[in-house]
Short mmCIF file of C-alpha atoms and ligand atoms in Angstrom, two decimals:
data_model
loop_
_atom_site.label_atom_id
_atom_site.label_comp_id
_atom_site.label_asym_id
_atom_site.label_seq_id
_atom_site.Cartn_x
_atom_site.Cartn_y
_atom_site.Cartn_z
CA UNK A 1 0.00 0.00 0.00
CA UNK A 2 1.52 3.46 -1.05
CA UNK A 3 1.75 6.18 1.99
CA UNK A 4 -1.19 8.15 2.50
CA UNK A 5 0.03 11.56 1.77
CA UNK A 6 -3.06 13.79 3.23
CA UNK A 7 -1.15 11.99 6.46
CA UNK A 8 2.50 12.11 5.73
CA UNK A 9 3.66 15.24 5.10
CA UNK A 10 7.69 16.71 4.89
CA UNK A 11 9.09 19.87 5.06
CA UNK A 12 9.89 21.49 2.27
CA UNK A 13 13.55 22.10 3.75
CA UNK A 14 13.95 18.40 4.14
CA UNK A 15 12.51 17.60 1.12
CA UNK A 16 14.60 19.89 -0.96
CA UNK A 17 17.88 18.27 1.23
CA UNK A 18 16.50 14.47 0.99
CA UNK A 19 16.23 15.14 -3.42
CA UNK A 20 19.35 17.16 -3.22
CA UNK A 21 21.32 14.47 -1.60
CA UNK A 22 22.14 16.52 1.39
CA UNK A 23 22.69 15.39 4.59
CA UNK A 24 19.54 14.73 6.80
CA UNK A 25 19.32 14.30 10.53
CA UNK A 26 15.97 12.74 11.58
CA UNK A 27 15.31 14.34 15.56
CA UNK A 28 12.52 12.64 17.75
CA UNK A 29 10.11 14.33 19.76
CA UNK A 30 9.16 12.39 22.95
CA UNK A 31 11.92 14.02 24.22
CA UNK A 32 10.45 17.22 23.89
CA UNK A 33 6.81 16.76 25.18
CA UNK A 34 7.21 13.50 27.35
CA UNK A 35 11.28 14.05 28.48
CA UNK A 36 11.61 17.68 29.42
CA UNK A 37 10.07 19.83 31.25
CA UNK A 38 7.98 23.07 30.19
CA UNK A 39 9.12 26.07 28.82
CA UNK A 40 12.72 24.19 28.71
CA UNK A 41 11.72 21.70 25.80
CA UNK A 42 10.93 24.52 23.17
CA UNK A 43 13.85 25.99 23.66
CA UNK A 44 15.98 22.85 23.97
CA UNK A 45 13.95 21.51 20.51
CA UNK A 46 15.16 24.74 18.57
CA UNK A 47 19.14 24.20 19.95
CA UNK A 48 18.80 20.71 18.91
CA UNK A 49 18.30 21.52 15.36
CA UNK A 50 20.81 24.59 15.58
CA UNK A 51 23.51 21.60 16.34
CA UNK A 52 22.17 19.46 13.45
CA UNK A 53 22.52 22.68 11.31
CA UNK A 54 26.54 22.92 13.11
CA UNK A 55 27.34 20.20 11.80
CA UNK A 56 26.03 20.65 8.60
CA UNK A 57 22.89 18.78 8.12
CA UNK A 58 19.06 19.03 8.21
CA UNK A 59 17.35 18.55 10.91
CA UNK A 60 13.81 16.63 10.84
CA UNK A 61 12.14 16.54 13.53
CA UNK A 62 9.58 14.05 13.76
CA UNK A 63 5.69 14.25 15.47
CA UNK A 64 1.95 14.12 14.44
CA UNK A 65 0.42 17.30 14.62
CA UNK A 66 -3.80 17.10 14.16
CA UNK A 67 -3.10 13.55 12.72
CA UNK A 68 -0.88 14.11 10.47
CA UNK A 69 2.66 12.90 10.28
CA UNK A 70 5.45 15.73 9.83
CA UNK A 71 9.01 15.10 9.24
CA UNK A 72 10.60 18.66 10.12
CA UNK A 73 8.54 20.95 11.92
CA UNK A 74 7.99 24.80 12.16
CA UNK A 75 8.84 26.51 15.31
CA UNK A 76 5.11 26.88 15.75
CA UNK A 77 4.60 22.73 15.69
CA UNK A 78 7.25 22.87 18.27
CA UNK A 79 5.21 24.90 20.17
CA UNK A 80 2.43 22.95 20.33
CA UNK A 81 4.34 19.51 21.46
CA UNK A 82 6.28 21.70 23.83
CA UNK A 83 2.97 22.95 25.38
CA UNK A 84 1.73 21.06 28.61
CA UNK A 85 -1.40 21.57 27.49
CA UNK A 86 -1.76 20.66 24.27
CA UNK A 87 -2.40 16.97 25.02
CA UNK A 88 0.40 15.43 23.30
CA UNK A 89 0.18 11.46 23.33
CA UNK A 90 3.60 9.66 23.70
CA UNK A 91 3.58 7.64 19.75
CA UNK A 92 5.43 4.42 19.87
CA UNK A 93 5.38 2.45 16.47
CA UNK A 94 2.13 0.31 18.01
CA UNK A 95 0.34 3.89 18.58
CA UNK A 96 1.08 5.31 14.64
CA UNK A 97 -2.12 3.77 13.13
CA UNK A 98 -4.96 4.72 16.32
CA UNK A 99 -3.23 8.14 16.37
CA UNK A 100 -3.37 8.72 12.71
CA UNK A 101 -6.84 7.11 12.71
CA UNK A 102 -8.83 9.40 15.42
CA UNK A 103 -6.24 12.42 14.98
CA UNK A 104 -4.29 14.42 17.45
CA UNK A 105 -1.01 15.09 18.33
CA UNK A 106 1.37 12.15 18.86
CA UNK A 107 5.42 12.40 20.13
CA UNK A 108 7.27 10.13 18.34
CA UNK A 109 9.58 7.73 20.53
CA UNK A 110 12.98 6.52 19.12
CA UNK A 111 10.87 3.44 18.10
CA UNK A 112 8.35 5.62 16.10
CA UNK A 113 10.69 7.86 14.92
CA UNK A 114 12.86 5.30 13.04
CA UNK A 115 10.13 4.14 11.37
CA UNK A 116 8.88 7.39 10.04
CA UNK A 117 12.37 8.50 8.83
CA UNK A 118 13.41 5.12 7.03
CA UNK A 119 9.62 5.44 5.72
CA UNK A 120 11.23 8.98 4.60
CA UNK A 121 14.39 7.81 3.03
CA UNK A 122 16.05 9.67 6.36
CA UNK A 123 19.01 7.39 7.20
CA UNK A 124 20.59 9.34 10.60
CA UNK A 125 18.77 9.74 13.93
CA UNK A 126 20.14 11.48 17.11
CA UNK A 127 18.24 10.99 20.21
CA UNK A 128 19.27 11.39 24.07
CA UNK A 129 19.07 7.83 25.37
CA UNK A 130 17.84 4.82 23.61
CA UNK A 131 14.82 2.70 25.55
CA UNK A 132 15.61 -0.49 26.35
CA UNK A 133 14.46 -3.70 29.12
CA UNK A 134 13.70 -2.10 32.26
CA UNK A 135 14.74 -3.24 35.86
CA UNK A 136 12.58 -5.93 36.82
CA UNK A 137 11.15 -6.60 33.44
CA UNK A 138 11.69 -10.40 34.50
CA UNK A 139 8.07 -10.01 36.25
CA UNK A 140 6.92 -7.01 34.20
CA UNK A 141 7.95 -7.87 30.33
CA UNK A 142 8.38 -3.87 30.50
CA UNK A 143 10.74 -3.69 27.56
CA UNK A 144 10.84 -0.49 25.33
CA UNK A 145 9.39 -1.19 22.08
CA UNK A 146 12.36 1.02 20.87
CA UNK A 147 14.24 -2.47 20.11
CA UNK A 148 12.34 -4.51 18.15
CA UNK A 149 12.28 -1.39 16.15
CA UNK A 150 15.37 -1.16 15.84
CA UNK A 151 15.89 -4.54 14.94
CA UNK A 152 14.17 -4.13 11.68
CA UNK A 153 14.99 -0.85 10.96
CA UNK A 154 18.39 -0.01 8.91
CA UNK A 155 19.20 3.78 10.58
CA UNK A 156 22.31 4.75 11.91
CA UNK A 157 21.03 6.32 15.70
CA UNK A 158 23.62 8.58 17.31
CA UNK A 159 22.89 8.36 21.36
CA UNK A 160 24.47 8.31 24.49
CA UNK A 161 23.65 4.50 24.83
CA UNK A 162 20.56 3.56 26.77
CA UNK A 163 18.86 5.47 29.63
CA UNK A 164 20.63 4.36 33.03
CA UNK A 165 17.09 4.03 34.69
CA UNK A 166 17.24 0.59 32.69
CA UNK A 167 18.56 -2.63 33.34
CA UNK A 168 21.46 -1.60 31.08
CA UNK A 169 23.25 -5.19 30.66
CA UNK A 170 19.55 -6.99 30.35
CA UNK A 171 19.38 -4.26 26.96
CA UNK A 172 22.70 -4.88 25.61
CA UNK A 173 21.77 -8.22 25.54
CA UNK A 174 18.55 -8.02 23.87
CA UNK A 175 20.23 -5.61 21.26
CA UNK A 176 22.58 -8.38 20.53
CA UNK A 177 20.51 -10.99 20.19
CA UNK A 178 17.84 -8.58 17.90
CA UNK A 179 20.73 -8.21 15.77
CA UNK A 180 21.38 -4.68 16.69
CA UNK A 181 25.23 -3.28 15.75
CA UNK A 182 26.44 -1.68 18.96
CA UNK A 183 30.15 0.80 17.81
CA UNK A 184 31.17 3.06 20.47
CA UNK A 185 32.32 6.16 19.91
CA UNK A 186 35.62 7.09 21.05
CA UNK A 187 35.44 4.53 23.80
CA UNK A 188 35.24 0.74 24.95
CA UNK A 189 32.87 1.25 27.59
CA UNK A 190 29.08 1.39 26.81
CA UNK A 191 28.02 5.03 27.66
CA UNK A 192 25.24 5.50 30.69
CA UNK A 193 23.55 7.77 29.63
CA UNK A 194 24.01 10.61 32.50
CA UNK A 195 26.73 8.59 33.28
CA UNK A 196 30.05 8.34 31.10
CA UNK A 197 30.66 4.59 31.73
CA UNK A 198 27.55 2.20 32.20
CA UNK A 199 30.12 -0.56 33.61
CA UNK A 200 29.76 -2.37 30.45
CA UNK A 201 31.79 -2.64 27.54
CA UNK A 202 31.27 -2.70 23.58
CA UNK A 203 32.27 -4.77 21.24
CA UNK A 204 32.88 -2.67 18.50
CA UNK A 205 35.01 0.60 18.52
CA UNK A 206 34.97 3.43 16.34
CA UNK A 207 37.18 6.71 16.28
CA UNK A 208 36.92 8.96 13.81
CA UNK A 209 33.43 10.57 11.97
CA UNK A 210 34.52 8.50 8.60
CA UNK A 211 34.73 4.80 10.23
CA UNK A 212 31.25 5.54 12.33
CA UNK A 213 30.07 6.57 8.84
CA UNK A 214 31.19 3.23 7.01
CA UNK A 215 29.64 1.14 9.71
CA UNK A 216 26.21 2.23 8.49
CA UNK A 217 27.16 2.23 4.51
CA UNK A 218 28.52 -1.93 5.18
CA UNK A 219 25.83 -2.53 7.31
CA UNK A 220 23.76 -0.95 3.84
CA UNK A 221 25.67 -2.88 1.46
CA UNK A 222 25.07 -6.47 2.80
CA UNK A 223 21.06 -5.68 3.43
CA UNK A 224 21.74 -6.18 7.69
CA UNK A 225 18.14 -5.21 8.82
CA UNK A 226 18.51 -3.51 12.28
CA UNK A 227 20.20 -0.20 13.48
CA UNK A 228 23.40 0.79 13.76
CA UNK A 229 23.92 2.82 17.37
CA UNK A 230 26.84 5.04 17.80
CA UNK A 231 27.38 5.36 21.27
CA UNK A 232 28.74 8.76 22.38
CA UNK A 233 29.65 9.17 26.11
CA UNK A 234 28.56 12.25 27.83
CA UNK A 235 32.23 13.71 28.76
CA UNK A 236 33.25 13.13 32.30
CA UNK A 237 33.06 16.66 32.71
CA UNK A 238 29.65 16.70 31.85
CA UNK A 239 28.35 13.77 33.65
CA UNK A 240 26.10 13.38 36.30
CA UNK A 241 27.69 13.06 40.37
CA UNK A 242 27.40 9.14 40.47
CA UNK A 243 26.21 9.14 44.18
CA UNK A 244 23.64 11.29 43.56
CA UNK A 245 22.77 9.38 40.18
CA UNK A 246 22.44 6.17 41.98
CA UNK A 247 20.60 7.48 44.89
CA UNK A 248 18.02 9.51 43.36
CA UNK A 249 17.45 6.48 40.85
CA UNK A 250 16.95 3.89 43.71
CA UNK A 251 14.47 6.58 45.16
CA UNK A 252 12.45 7.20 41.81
CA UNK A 253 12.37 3.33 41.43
CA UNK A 254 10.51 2.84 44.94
CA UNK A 255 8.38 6.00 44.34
CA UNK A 256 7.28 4.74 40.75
CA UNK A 257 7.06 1.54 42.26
CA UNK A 258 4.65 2.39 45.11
CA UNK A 259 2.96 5.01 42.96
CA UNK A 260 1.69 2.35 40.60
CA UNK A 261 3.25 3.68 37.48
CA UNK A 262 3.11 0.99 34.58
CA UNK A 263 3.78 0.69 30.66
CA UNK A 264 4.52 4.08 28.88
CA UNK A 265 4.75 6.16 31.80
CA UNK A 266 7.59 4.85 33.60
CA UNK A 267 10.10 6.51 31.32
CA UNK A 268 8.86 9.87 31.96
CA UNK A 269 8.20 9.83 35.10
CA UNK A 270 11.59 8.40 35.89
CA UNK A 271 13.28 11.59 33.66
CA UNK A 272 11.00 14.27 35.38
CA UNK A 273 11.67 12.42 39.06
CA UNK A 274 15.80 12.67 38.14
CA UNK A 275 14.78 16.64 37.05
CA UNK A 276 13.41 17.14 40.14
CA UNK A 277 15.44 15.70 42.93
CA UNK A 278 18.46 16.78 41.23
CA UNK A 279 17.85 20.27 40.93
CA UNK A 280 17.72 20.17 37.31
CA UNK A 281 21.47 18.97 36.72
CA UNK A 282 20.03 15.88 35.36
CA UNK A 283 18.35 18.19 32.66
CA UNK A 284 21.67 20.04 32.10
CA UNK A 285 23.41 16.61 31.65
CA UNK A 286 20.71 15.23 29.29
CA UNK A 287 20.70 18.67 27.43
CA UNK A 288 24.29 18.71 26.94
CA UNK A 289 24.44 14.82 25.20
CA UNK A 290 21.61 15.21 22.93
CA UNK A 291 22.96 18.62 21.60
CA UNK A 292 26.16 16.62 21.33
CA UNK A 293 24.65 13.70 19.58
CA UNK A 294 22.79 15.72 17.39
CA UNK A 295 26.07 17.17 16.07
CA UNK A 296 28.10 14.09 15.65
CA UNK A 297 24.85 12.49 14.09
CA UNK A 298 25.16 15.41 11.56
CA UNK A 299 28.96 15.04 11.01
CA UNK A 300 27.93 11.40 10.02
CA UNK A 301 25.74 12.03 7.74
CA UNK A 302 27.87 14.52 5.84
CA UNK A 303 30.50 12.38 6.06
CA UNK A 304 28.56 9.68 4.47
CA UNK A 305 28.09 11.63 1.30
CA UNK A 306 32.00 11.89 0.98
CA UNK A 307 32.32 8.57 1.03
N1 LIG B 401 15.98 9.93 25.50
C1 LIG B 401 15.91 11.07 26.23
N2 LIG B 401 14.68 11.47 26.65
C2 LIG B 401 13.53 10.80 26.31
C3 LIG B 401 13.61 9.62 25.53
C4 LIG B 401 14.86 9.24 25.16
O1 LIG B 401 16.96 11.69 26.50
O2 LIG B 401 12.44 11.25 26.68
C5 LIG B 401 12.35 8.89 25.10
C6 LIG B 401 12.59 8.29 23.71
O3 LIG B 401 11.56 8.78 22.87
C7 LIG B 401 12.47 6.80 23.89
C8 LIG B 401 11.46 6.73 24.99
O4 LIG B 401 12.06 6.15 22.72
O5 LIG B 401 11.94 7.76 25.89
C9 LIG B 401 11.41 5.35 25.61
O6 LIG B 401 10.17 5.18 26.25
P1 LIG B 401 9.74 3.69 26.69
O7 LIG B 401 10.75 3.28 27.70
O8 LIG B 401 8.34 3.83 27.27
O9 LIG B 401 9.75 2.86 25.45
MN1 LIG B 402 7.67 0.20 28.55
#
């Protein structure tokens, strides 16, 4: 079945780039309606795309606005997923069809997002923190439907590895066995998210723009299905106090726990608990690496064409 386009629309910056052969960064916006808080997000969503645009790309930033898929937004559609208000549902792939059937607007998770920029012909995503198999998710199943997404969906995702509220070796182990390609970026050590280091390792190393770039072109050329995911540690600098981290986790765990919080709220009320009770130097910290990621996702892409 061809795409409905009364429902699929792209920007005609992006589509200009994506006919031109320019280099296009796909951006997701969970982050922005379900990840950070208000009037923050609009403001973060606009620097995001200024550090696509640094390093020399595109930006599209994904989201259904009234029912209608858009791939690169105006700074008014940012607006309105940035808005507390405006009743923004949190879009994994399962959610695209309902959403696009009774209208609305819908943020698009990693998981939605990839599909809607391979749908595109997008092939570079930058996001914060990838979803992934969350603690306890022996009893719960409560596993992000980001990776069985991106299994099956061949886009190179630039990230600062998976969000540290998850049971981060559980995930690598599911993206392994999905078939996901796992290259770290400048490092050996899988990236936690606020964390440099998540205590695990990778088994695939990249160090320069060029080789993360040829990753995705081989993976390409022999027709692997899932993602590639550059991992890009936060610097140490950067990173959140790892006291604090771990206690304020182990707190929002409890308090999620006893507050009865299931399915597709966990994530964000995990983020907006580590926003809270650490004075907002979580948000710096998770500011910081997507800006960051959104750059080297860029420099990918651009280097891509050279190659
Ligand atoms: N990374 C961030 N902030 C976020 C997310 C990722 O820095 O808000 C979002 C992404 O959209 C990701 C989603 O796909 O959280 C995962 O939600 P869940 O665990 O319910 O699948
Ligand atoms: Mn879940």
């Amino acid at each position: 079945m061809a795409i409905d386009t009364s429902r699929f629309t792209i920007h005609p910056e992006v589509k200009d780039a994506l006919a031109s052969g320019q280099a296009v960064v796909a951006l997701e916006s969970t982050i922005i309606s379900h990840g950070l808080p208000s009037p923050r997000n609009v403001a973060v969503a606009g620097d995001i795309e200024q550090s696509v645009r640094d390093g020399g790309a595109i930006p599209a930033t994904i989201a259904i606005i009234d029912g209608v898929v858009k791939v690169g937004l105006t700074p008014a559609e940012l607006e309105i997923l940035g808005d507390p208000n405006s009743n923004v549902i949190k879009v994994s792939t399962r959610d695209l069809g309902p959403v696009l059937a009774v209208g609305g607007h819908g943020a698009t998770t990693v998981s939605a997002t990839s599909h809607i920029a391979h749908l595109a012909g997008i092939k570079y995503f930058a996001t914060g923190g990838l979803g992934g198999v969350h603690r306890g998710a022996q009893d719960t199943y409560d596993e992000s439907g980001d990776l069985v997404t991106l299994a099956r969906t061949p886009i190179t995702v630039t990230c600062a590895g998976v969000k540290s509220i998850l049971d981060v070796g559980a995930t690598l182990e599911r993206l392994e066995t999905l078939g996901v390609t796992v290259v770290g970026f400048g490092t050996d050590a899988f990236p936690g998210f606020y964390r440099a280091d998540s205590g695990f390792g990778v088994t695939w190393r990249v160090d320069t723009v060029a080789q993360a770039a040829a990753v995705g072109i081989q993976r390409d050329a022999i027709q692997a299905p899932g993602a590639v995911i550059i991992a890009k540690p936060v610097t140490e600098a950067d990173q959140l106090d790892l006291a604090l981290h771990d206690r304020v986790l182990a707190e929002g765990l409890a308090a999620a726990d006893k507050a009865g919080i299931i399915g597709k709220d966990v994530t964000p009320f995990l983020l907006d608990w580590f926003h809270t009770q650490t004075n907002n130097q979580s948000l710096e910290v998770n500011v910081t690496l997507i800006n960051a990621n959104a750059r080297l996702a860029a420099e990918i892409a651009v280097a891509a064409l050279k190659s």
